[in-house]
Amino acid sequence: ITNLLAGTGIATLFVDLKLCIVRFTPITTNIINLINSDIGRPVSDLVYNLVSYHNLSTDIQTVLDTLIPKEFQVQTLAGVWYTLRIQPYRTIENVVEGAVLTFVDTSEAMNAKLALEEYEKHLNQVIENTGVFIFNQDQDLRYTWVHNSQMFFKNKAVIGKSDADLLSKDDAKMLNVIKS
């Protein structure tokens, strides 16, 4: 089992019901300062390399008390993002003997999410400072998103409607010819 866990490349930490370390995979040492002699020590004694996350012992105890798994996004001091999952550790007989913590590297996805949020922030600034009517329509030419900095109409009044719903028949027909 130890070789299997080490081969997955997923940082894994097992603790008993007293929150003492039972075993861990080698890659876990990148996240938590662990050495083999830490086996048997309480998790609360450990130094972990996580930014702004200081509830490890409390969260493990909550999972053991409620048997409801928890999941968090955490970041190491080196800037690596992980999904931390804390789950009860059950034996084959379905007896809870502790908790298992896994750290799955999600840096690529988190960095993409953060870049997208930054892009959206800049795009929204451009849209807010642009004096034009900007919109998106679906395949049926119904408005799905509208920005009208001149506020000729309420945006909510347009969403879900087509040009035929909003304009005279002739104007809607002409506009659809132009869009084609």
Tab-separated table of C-alpha atoms in Angstrom:
chain	number	residue	atom	x	y	z
A	1	ILE	CA	0.000	0.000	0.000
A	2	THR	CA	2.833	2.384	0.816
A	3	ASN	CA	4.406	1.846	-2.629
A	4	LEU	CA	1.039	2.309	-4.310
A	5	LEU	CA	0.408	5.588	-2.471
A	6	ALA	CA	3.903	6.868	-3.193
A	7	GLY	CA	3.513	5.993	-6.874
A	8	THR	CA	0.360	8.078	-7.332
A	9	GLY	CA	2.214	11.351	-6.945
A	10	ILE	CA	-0.593	12.613	-4.700
A	11	ALA	CA	0.404	13.980	-1.332
A	12	THR	CA	-1.413	11.844	1.236
A	13	LEU	CA	-1.384	12.012	5.022
A	14	PHE	CA	-3.066	9.541	7.377
A	15	VAL	CA	-3.887	10.491	10.967
A	16	ASP	CA	-5.484	8.452	13.733
A	17	LEU	CA	-8.448	9.411	15.925
A	18	LYS	CA	-6.115	11.391	18.219
A	19	LEU	CA	-4.904	13.390	15.189
A	20	CYS	CA	-1.477	11.778	15.311
A	21	ILE	CA	0.370	10.975	12.106
A	22	VAL	CA	0.151	7.338	11.034
A	23	ARG	CA	1.805	7.530	7.583
A	24	PHE	CA	2.419	9.874	4.685
A	25	THR	CA	3.604	9.785	1.098
A	26	PRO	CA	7.008	11.298	0.284
A	27	ILE	CA	5.519	14.124	-1.810
A	28	THR	CA	3.606	15.332	1.272
A	29	THR	CA	6.884	16.753	2.565
A	30	ASN	CA	6.603	19.508	-0.078
A	31	ILE	CA	3.506	20.798	1.708
A	32	ILE	CA	4.066	19.844	5.334
A	33	ASN	CA	7.487	19.716	6.948
A	34	LEU	CA	7.577	15.999	7.736
A	35	ILE	CA	10.255	13.449	8.480
A	36	ASN	CA	9.834	9.763	9.313
A	37	SER	CA	10.284	10.425	13.032
A	38	ASP	CA	7.098	12.573	12.901
A	39	ILE	CA	5.002	9.409	12.775
A	40	GLY	CA	3.098	9.316	16.055
A	41	ARG	CA	3.273	13.092	16.560
A	42	PRO	CA	0.098	15.220	16.627
A	43	VAL	CA	-0.732	17.206	13.506
A	44	SER	CA	-0.922	20.342	15.645
A	45	ASP	CA	2.868	20.121	16.220
A	46	LEU	CA	3.666	20.294	12.519
A	47	VAL	CA	4.781	23.247	10.470
A	48	TYR	CA	3.025	23.338	7.141
A	49	ASN	CA	3.971	25.474	4.189
A	50	LEU	CA	0.491	26.837	3.482
A	51	VAL	CA	-0.500	30.464	3.006
A	52	SER	CA	-3.336	31.709	5.222
A	53	TYR	CA	-4.544	28.285	6.319
A	54	HIS	CA	-4.203	27.524	10.005
A	55	ASN	CA	-7.210	25.279	10.741
A	56	LEU	CA	-5.829	21.867	9.822
A	57	SER	CA	-6.311	20.238	13.233
A	58	THR	CA	-9.753	21.797	13.694
A	59	ASP	CA	-10.886	20.750	10.215
A	60	ILE	CA	-9.654	17.179	10.694
A	61	GLN	CA	-11.467	16.965	14.039
A	62	THR	CA	-14.667	18.319	12.452
A	63	VAL	CA	-14.508	15.628	9.758
A	64	LEU	CA	-13.993	12.941	12.401
A	65	ASP	CA	-16.876	14.295	14.511
A	66	THR	CA	-19.348	14.669	11.635
A	67	LEU	CA	-17.981	12.061	9.177
A	68	ILE	CA	-18.619	14.654	6.463
A	69	PRO	CA	-15.615	15.204	4.177
A	70	LYS	CA	-14.231	18.709	3.677
A	71	GLU	CA	-12.495	20.213	0.676
A	72	PHE	CA	-10.478	23.434	0.383
A	73	GLN	CA	-8.228	25.239	-2.054
A	74	VAL	CA	-4.898	25.912	-0.360
A	75	GLN	CA	-1.676	27.469	-1.573
A	76	THR	CA	1.879	26.747	-0.494
A	77	LEU	CA	4.449	29.410	0.234
A	78	ALA	CA	6.045	28.420	-3.096
A	79	GLY	CA	2.819	29.399	-4.892
A	80	VAL	CA	1.569	25.896	-5.688
A	81	TRP	CA	-2.215	25.433	-5.409
A	82	TYR	CA	-3.757	22.225	-4.058
A	83	THR	CA	-7.220	20.891	-3.445
A	84	LEU	CA	-7.054	19.606	0.123
A	85	ARG	CA	-9.566	16.847	0.846
A	86	ILE	CA	-10.080	15.577	4.371
A	87	GLN	CA	-12.078	12.356	4.647
A	88	PRO	CA	-12.713	9.795	7.355
A	89	TYR	CA	-10.387	6.799	7.046
A	90	ARG	CA	-12.425	3.597	7.252
A	91	THR	CA	-11.226	0.029	7.605
A	92	ILE	CA	-12.574	-2.868	5.550
A	93	GLU	CA	-15.056	-3.420	8.395
A	94	ASN	CA	-16.268	0.206	7.889
A	95	VAL	CA	-14.808	1.341	11.220
A	96	VAL	CA	-13.442	4.889	11.281
A	97	GLU	CA	-9.828	4.781	12.463
A	98	GLY	CA	-8.816	8.312	11.597
A	99	ALA	CA	-8.702	10.637	8.631
A	100	VAL	CA	-6.950	10.714	5.296
A	101	LEU	CA	-5.827	14.002	3.781
A	102	THR	CA	-5.008	14.303	0.106
A	103	PHE	CA	-3.438	17.259	-1.646
A	104	VAL	CA	-4.057	17.291	-5.415
A	105	ASP	CA	-2.070	19.840	-7.416
A	106	THR	CA	-4.534	22.235	-9.058
A	107	SER	CA	-2.058	25.002	-9.876
A	108	GLU	CA	-2.720	24.998	-13.604
A	109	ALA	CA	-6.494	25.299	-13.161
A	110	MET	CA	-6.221	27.864	-10.356
A	111	ASN	CA	-3.755	30.018	-12.282
A	112	ALA	CA	-6.070	29.915	-15.312
A	113	LYS	CA	-9.009	30.906	-13.090
A	114	LEU	CA	-7.068	33.812	-11.573
A	115	ALA	CA	-5.939	34.978	-15.032
A	116	LEU	CA	-9.525	34.809	-16.281
A	117	GLU	CA	-10.738	36.848	-13.297
A	118	GLU	CA	-8.079	39.481	-14.040
A	119	TYR	CA	-9.049	39.526	-17.725
A	120	GLU	CA	-12.743	39.922	-16.798
A	121	LYS	CA	-11.873	42.800	-14.479
A	122	HIS	CA	-10.046	44.637	-17.290
A	123	LEU	CA	-12.746	43.821	-19.825
A	124	ASN	CA	-15.426	45.186	-17.491
A	125	GLN	CA	-13.428	48.401	-17.082
A	126	VAL	CA	-13.237	48.775	-20.872
A	127	ILE	CA	-16.948	48.080	-21.268
A	128	GLU	CA	-17.893	50.552	-18.534
A	129	ASN	CA	-15.816	53.291	-20.163
A	130	THR	CA	-17.066	52.628	-23.688
A	131	GLY	CA	-20.013	54.658	-24.888
A	132	VAL	CA	-21.397	51.964	-27.136
A	133	PHE	CA	-24.125	49.355	-27.023
A	134	ILE	CA	-22.519	45.922	-26.525
A	135	PHE	CA	-24.513	42.693	-26.540
A	136	ASN	CA	-24.554	38.962	-27.134
A	137	GLN	CA	-27.311	36.940	-28.780
A	138	ASP	CA	-27.974	33.215	-28.865
A	139	GLN	CA	-28.711	31.137	-31.992
A	140	ASP	CA	-32.325	32.333	-31.978
A	141	LEU	CA	-31.071	35.957	-31.901
A	142	ARG	CA	-32.376	36.477	-28.373
A	143	TYR	CA	-30.286	38.809	-26.245
A	144	THR	CA	-28.349	36.932	-23.552
A	145	TRP	CA	-26.147	39.785	-22.338
A	146	VAL	CA	-26.383	43.534	-22.816
A	147	HIS	CA	-24.351	46.546	-21.789
A	148	ASN	CA	-25.710	49.939	-22.665
A	149	SER	CA	-23.639	52.714	-21.158
A	150	GLN	CA	-26.095	55.311	-22.478
A	151	MET	CA	-28.954	53.564	-20.647
A	152	PHE	CA	-31.544	54.096	-23.378
A	153	PHE	CA	-33.434	51.197	-21.810
A	154	LYS	CA	-33.272	48.847	-18.847
A	155	ASN	CA	-31.006	45.881	-19.540
A	156	LYS	CA	-33.501	43.502	-17.885
A	157	ALA	CA	-36.133	44.561	-20.419
A	158	VAL	CA	-33.984	43.228	-23.281
A	159	ILE	CA	-32.636	39.914	-21.956
A	160	GLY	CA	-34.397	36.939	-23.545
A	161	LYS	CA	-35.990	39.018	-26.288
A	162	SER	CA	-35.182	39.303	-29.974
A	163	ASP	CA	-35.123	42.341	-32.252
A	164	ALA	CA	-38.628	41.397	-33.431
A	165	ASP	CA	-39.835	41.717	-29.820
A	166	LEU	CA	-38.227	45.127	-29.356
A	167	LEU	CA	-38.431	46.924	-32.698
A	168	SER	CA	-40.985	47.597	-35.359
A	169	LYS	CA	-41.350	44.815	-37.913
A	170	ASP	CA	-39.538	46.781	-40.631
A	171	ASP	CA	-36.659	47.850	-38.338
A	172	ALA	CA	-36.180	44.308	-37.023
A	173	LYS	CA	-36.164	42.921	-40.572
A	174	MET	CA	-33.599	45.505	-41.701
A	175	LEU	CA	-31.393	44.890	-38.689
A	176	ASN	CA	-31.427	41.125	-39.270
A	177	VAL	CA	-30.388	41.686	-42.895
A	178	ILE	CA	-27.454	43.804	-41.684
A	179	LYS	CA	-26.414	41.127	-39.130
A	180	SER	CA	-26.445	38.408	-41.808
